[in-house]
JSON list of C-alpha atoms in Angstrom, two decimals:
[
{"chain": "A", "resi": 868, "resn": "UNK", "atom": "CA", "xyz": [-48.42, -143.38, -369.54]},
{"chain": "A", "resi": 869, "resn": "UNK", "atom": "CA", "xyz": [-50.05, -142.22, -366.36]},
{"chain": "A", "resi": 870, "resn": "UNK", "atom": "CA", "xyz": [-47.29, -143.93, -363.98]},
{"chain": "A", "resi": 871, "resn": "UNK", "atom": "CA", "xyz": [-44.87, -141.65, -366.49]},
{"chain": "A", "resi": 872, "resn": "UNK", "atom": "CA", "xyz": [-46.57, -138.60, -366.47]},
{"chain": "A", "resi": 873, "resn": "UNK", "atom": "CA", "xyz": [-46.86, -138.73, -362.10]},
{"chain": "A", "resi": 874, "resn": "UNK", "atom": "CA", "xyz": [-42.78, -139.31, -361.85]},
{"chain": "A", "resi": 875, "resn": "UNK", "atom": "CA", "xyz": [-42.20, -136.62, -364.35]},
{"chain": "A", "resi": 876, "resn": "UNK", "atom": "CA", "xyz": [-44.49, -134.05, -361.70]},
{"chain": "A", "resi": 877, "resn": "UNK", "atom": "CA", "xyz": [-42.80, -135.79, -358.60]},
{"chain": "A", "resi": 878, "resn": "UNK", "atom": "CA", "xyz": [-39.48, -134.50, -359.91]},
{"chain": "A", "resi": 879, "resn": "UNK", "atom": "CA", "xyz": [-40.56, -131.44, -361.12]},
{"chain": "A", "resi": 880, "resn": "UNK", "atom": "CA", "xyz": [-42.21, -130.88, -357.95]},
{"chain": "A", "resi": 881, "resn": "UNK", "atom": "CA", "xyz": [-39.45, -132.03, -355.81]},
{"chain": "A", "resi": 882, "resn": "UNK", "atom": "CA", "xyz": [-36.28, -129.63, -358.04]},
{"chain": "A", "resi": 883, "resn": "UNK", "atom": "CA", "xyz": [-38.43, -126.83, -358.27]},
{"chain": "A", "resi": 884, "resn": "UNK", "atom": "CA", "xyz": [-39.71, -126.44, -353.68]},
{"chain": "A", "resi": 885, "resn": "UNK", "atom": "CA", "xyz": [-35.98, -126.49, -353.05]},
{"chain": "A", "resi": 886, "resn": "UNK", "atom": "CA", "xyz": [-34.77, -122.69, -353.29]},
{"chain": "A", "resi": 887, "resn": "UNK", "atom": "CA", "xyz": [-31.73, -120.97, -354.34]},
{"chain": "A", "resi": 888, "resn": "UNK", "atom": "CA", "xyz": [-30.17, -124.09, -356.16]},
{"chain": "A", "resi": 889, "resn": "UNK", "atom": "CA", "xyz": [-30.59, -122.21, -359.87]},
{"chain": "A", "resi": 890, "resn": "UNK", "atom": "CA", "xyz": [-28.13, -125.39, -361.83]},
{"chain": "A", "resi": 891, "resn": "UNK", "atom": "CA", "xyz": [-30.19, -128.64, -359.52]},
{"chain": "A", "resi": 892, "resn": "UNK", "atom": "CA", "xyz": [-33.46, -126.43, -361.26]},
{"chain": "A", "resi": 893, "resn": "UNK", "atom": "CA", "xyz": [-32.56, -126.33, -364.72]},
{"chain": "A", "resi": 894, "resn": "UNK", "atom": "CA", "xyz": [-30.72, -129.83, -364.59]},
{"chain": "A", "resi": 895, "resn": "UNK", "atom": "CA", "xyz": [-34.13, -130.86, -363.99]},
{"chain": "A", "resi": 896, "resn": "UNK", "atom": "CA", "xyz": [-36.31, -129.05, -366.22]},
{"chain": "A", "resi": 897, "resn": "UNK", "atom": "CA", "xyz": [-33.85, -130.35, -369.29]},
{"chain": "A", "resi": 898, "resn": "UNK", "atom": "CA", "xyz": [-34.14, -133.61, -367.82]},
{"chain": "A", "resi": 899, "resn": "UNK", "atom": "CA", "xyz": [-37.77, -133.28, -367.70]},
{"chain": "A", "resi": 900, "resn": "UNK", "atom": "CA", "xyz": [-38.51, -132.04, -371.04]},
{"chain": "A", "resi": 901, "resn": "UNK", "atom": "CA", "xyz": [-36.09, -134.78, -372.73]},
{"chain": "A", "resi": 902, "resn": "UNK", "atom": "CA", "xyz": [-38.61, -137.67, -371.05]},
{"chain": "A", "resi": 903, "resn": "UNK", "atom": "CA", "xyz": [-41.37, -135.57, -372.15]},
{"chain": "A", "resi": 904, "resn": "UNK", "atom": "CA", "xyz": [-40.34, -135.37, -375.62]},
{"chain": "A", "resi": 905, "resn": "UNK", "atom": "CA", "xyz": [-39.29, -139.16, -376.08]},
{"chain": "A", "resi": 906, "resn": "UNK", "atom": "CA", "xyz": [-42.48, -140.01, -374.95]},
{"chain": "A", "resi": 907, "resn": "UNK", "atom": "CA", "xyz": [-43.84, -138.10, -377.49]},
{"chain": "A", "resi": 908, "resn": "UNK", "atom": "CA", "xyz": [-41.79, -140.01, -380.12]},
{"chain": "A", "resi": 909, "resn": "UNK", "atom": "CA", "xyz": [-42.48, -143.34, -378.64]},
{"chain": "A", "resi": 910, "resn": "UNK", "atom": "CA", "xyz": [-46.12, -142.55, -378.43]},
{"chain": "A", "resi": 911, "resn": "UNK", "atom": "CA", "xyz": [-46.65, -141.70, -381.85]},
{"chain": "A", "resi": 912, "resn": "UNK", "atom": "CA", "xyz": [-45.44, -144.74, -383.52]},
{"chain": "A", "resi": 913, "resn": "UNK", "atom": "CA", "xyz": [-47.10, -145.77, -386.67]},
{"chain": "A", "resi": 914, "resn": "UNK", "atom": "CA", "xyz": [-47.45, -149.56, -386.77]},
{"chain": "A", "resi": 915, "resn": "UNK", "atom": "CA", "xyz": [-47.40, -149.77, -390.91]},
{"chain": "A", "resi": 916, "resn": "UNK", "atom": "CA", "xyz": [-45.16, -151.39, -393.10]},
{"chain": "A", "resi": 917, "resn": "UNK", "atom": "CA", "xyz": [-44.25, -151.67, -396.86]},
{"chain": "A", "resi": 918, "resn": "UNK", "atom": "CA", "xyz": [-44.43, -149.04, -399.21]},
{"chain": "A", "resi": 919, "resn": "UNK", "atom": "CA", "xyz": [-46.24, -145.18, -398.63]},
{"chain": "A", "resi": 920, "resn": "UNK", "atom": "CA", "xyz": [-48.39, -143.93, -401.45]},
{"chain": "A", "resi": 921, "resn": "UNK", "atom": "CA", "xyz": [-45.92, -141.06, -402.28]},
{"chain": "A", "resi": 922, "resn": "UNK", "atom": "CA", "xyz": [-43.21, -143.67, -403.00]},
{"chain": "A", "resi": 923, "resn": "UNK", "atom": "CA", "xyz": [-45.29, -145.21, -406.57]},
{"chain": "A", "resi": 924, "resn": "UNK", "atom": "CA", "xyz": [-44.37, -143.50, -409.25]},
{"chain": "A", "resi": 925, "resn": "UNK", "atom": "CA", "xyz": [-47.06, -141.63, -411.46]},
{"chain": "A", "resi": 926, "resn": "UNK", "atom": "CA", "xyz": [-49.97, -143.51, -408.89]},
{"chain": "A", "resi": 927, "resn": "UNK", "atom": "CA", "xyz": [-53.31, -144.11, -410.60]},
{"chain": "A", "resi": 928, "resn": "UNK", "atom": "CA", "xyz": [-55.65, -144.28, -407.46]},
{"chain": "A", "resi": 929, "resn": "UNK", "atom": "CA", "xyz": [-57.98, -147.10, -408.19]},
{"chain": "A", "resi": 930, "resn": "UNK", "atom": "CA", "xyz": [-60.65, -148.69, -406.88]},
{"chain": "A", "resi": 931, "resn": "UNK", "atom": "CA", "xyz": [-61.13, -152.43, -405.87]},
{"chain": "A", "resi": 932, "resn": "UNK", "atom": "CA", "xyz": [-63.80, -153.67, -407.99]},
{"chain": "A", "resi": 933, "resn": "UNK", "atom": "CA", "xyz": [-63.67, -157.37, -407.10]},
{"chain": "A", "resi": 934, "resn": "UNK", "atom": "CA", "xyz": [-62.37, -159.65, -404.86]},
{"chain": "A", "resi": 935, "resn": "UNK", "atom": "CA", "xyz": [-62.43, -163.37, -404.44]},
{"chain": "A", "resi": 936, "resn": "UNK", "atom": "CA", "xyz": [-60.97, -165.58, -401.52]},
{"chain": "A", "resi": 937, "resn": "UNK", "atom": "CA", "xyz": [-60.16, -168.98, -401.61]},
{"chain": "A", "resi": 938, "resn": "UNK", "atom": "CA", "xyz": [-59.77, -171.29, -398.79]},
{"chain": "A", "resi": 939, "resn": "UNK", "atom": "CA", "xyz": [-58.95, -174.84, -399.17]},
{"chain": "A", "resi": 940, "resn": "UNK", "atom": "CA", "xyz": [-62.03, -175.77, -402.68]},
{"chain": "A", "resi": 941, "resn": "UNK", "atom": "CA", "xyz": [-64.02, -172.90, -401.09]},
{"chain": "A", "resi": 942, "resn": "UNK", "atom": "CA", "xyz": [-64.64, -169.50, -402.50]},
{"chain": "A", "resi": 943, "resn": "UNK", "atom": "CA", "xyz": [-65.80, -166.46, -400.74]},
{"chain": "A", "resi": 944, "resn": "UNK", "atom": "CA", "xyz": [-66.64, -162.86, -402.21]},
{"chain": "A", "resi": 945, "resn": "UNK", "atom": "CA", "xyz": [-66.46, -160.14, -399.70]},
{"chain": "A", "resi": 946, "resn": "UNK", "atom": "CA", "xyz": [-67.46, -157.20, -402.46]},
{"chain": "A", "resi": 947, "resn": "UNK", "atom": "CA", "xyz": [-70.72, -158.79, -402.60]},
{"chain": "A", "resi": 948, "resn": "UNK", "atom": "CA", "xyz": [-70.99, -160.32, -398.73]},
{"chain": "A", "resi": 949, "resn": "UNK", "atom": "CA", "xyz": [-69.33, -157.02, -396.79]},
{"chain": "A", "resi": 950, "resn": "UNK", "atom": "CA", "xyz": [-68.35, -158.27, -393.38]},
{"chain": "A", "resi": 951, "resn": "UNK", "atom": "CA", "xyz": [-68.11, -162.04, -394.03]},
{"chain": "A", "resi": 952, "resn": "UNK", "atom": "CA", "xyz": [-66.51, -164.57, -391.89]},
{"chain": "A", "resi": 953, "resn": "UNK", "atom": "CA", "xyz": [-64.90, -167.42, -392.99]},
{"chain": "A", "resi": 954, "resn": "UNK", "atom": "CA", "xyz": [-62.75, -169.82, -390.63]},
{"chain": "A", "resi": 955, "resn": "UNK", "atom": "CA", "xyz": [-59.78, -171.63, -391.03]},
{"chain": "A", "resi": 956, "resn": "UNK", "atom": "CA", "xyz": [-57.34, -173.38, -389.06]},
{"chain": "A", "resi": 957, "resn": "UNK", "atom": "CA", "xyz": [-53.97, -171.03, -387.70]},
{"chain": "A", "resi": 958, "resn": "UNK", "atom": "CA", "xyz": [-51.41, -173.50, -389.43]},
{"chain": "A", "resi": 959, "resn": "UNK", "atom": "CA", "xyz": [-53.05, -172.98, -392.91]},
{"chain": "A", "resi": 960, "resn": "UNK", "atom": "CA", "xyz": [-53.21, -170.25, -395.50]},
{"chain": "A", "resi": 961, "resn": "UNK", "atom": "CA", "xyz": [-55.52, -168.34, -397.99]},
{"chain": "A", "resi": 962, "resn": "UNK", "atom": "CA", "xyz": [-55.60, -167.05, -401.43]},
{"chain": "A", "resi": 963, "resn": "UNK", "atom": "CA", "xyz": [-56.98, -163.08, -402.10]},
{"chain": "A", "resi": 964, "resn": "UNK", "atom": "CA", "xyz": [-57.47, -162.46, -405.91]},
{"chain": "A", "resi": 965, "resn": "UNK", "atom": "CA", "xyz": [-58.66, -158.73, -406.34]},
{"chain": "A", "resi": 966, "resn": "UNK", "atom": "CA", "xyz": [-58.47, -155.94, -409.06]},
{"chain": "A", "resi": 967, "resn": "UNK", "atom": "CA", "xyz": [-58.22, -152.48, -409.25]},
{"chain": "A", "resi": 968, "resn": "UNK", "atom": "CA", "xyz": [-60.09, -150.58, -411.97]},
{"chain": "A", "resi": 969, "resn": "UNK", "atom": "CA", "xyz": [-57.56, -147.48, -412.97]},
{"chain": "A", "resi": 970, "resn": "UNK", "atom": "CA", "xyz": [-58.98, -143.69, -413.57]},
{"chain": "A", "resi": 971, "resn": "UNK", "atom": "CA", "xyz": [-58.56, -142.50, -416.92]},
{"chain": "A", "resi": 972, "resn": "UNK", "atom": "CA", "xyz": [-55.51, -139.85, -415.22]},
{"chain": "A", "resi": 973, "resn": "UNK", "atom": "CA", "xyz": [-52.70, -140.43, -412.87]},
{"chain": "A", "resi": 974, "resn": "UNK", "atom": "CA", "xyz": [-52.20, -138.69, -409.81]},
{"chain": "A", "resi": 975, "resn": "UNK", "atom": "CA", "xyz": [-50.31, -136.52, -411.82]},
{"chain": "A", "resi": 976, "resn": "UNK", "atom": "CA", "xyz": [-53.15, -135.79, -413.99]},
{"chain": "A", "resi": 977, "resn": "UNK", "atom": "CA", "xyz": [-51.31, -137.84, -417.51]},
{"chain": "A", "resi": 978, "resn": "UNK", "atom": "CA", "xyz": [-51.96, -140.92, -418.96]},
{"chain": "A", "resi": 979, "resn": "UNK", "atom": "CA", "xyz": [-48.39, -142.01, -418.78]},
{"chain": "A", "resi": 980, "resn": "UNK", "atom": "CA", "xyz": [-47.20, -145.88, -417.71]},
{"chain": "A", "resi": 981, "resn": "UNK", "atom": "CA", "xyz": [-47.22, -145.46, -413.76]},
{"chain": "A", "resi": 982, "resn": "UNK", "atom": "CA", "xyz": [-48.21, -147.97, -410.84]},
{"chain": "A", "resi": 983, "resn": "UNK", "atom": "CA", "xyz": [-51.09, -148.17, -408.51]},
{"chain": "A", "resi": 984, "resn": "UNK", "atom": "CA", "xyz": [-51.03, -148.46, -404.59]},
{"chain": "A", "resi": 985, "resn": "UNK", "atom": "CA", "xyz": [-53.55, -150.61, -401.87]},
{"chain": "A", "resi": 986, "resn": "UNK", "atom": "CA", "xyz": [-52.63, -151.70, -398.52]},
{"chain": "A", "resi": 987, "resn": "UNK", "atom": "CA", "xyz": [-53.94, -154.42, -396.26]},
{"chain": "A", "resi": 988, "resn": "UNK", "atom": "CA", "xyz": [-54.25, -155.25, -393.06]},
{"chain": "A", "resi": 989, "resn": "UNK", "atom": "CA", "xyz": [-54.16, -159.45, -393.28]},
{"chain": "A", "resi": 990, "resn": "UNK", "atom": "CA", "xyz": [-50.70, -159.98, -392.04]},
{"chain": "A", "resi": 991, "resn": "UNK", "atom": "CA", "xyz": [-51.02, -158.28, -388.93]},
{"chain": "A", "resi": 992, "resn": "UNK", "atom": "CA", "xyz": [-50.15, -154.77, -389.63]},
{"chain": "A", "resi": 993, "resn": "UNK", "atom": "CA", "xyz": [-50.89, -152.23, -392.31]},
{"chain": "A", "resi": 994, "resn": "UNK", "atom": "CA", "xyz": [-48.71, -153.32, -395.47]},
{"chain": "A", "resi": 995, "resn": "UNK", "atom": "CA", "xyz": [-48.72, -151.04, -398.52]},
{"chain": "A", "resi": 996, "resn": "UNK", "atom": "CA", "xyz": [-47.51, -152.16, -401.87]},
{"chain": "A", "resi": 997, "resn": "UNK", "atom": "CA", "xyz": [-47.27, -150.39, -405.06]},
{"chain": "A", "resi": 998, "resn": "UNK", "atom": "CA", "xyz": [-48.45, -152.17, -408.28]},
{"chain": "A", "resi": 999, "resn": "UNK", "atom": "CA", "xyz": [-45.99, -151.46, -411.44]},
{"chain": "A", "resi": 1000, "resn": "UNK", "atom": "CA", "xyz": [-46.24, -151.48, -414.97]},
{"chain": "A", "resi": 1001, "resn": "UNK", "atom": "CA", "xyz": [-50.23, -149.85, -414.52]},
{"chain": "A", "resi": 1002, "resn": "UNK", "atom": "CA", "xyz": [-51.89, -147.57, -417.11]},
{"chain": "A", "resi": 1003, "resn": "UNK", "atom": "CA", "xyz": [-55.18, -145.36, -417.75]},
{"chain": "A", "resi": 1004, "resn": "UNK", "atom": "CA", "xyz": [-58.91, -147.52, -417.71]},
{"chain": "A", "resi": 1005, "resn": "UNK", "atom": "CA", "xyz": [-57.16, -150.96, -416.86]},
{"chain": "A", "resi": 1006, "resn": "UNK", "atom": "CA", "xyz": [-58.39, -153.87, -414.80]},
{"chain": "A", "resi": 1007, "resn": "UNK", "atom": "CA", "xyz": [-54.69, -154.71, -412.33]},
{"chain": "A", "resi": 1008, "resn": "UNK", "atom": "CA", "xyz": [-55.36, -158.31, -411.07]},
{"chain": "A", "resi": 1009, "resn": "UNK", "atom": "CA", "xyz": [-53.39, -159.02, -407.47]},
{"chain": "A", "resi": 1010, "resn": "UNK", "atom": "CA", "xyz": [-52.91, -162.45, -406.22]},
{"chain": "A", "resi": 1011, "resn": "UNK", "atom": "CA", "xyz": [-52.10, -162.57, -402.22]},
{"chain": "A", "resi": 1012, "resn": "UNK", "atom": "CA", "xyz": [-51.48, -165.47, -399.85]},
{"chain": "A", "resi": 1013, "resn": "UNK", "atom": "CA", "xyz": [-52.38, -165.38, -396.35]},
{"chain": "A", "resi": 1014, "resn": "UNK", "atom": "CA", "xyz": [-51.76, -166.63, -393.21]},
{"chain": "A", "resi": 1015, "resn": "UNK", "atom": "CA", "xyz": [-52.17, -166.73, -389.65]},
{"chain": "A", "resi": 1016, "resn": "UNK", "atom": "CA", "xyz": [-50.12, -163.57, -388.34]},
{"chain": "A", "resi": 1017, "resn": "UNK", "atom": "CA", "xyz": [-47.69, -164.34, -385.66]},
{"chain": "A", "resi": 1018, "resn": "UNK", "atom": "CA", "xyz": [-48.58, -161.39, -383.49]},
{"chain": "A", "resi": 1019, "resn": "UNK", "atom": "CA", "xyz": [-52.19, -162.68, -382.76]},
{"chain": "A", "resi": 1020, "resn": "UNK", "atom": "CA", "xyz": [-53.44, -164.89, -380.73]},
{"chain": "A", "resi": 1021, "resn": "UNK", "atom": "CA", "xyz": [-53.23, -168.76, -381.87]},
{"chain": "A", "resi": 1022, "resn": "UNK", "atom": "CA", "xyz": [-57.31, -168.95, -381.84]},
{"chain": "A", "resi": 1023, "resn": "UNK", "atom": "CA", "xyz": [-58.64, -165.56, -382.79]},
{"chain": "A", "resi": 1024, "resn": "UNK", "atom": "CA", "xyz": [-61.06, -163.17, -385.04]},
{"chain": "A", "resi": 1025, "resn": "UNK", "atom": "CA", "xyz": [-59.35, -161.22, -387.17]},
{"chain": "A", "resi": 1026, "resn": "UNK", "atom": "CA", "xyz": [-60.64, -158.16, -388.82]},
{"chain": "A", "resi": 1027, "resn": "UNK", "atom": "CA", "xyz": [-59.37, -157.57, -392.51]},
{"chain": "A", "resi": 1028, "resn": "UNK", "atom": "CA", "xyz": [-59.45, -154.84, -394.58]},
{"chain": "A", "resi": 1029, "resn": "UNK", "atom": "CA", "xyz": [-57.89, -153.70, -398.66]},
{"chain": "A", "resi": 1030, "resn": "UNK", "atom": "CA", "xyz": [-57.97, -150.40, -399.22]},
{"chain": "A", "resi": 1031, "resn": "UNK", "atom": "CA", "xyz": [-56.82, -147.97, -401.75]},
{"chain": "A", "resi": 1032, "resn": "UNK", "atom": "CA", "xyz": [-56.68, -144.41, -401.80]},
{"chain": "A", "resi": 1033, "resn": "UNK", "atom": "CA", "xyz": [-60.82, -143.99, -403.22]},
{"chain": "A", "resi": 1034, "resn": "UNK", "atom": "CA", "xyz": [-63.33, -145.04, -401.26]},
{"chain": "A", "resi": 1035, "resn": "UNK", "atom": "CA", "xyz": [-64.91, -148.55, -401.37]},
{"chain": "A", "resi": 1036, "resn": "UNK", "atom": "CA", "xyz": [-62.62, -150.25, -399.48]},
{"chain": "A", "resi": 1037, "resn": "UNK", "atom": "CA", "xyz": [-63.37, -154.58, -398.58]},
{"chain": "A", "resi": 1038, "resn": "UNK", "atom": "CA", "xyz": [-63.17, -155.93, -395.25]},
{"chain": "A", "resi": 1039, "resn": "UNK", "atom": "CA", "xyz": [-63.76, -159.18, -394.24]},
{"chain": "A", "resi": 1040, "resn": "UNK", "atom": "CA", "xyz": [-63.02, -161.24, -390.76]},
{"chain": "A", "resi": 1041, "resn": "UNK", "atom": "CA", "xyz": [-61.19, -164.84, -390.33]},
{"chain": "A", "resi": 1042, "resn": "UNK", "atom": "CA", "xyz": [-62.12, -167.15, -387.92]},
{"chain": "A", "resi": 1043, "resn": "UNK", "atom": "CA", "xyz": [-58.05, -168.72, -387.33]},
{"chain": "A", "resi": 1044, "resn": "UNK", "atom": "CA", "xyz": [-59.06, -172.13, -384.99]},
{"chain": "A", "resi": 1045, "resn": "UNK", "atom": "CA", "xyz": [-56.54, -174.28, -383.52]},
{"chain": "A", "resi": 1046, "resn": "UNK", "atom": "CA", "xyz": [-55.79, -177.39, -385.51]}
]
């Protein structure tokens, strides 16, 4: 970003100290402010996938009220041990069982059929996913598989996290070991 930022000045710089050349000067200043702006762009990528909030129809915003883990015949619970770690080797996967409690209202303040939202960070990237077929005061059960994401490192920590749109979000981090 620096290097970018220098050759954008050099050229300013350079277009601008030679005199009486008024079309070599504003060549360069459109040239200048087209790199500035894609840099902009580029810059300001958001690395999320999946599905936006605003896309689920009539969204109850829940919260995650439970959440178990299973690897292999072991079971973790990251609600009640924030900040675990578990480990487990980079060519094998994991269960995530979790619920969302639903608000008595929708975003749109009814008690019409609707969906609810979370998004996680476990396969590498922020992934959001709308829940359908949700109501008012209802326990939504979501059953995830996991696995080593391929843009980490083979033999890394990971830091997960489920979140929804209120508060009281669940991390957790996975130890992924070479087999």
């Amino acid at each position: 970003m620096l290097t970018y930022t220098k050759n954008i000045i050099v050229i300013l710089k350079h277009t601008f100290s030679t005199k009486n050349n008024r079309g070599k000067n504003v060549f360069a200043l459109m040239v200048a402010s087209i790199l500035i702006v894609s840099f902009g762009i580029t810059a300001n990528q958001a690395f999320a996938m999946g599905q936006a909030p605003s896309t689920c129809s009539n969204r109850y915003d829940g919260t995650i009220t439970s959440m178990k883990i299973t690897v292999g015949h072991k079971t973790f619970d990251p609600v009640a041990n924030p900040g675990m770690t578990f480990q487990i080797r980079n060519d094998r996967s994991y269960t995530v069982t979790f619920t969302i409690h639903t608000p008595s209202q929708s975003s749109q303040s009814n008690s019409l059929g609707g969906s609810t939202w979370y998004d996680t960070s476990a396969p590498g990237f922020q992934l959001g996913t709308c829940v359908n077929g949700v109501g008012p005061n209802q326990d939504v059960t979501v059953t995830a598989k996991e696995s080593h994401p391929g843009n980490l490192a083979p033999q890394t920590t990971q830091n997960v996290s489920w979140n929804t749109l209120i508060p009281g979000n669940v991390s957790y981090n996975v130890k992924w070991v070479n087999p």
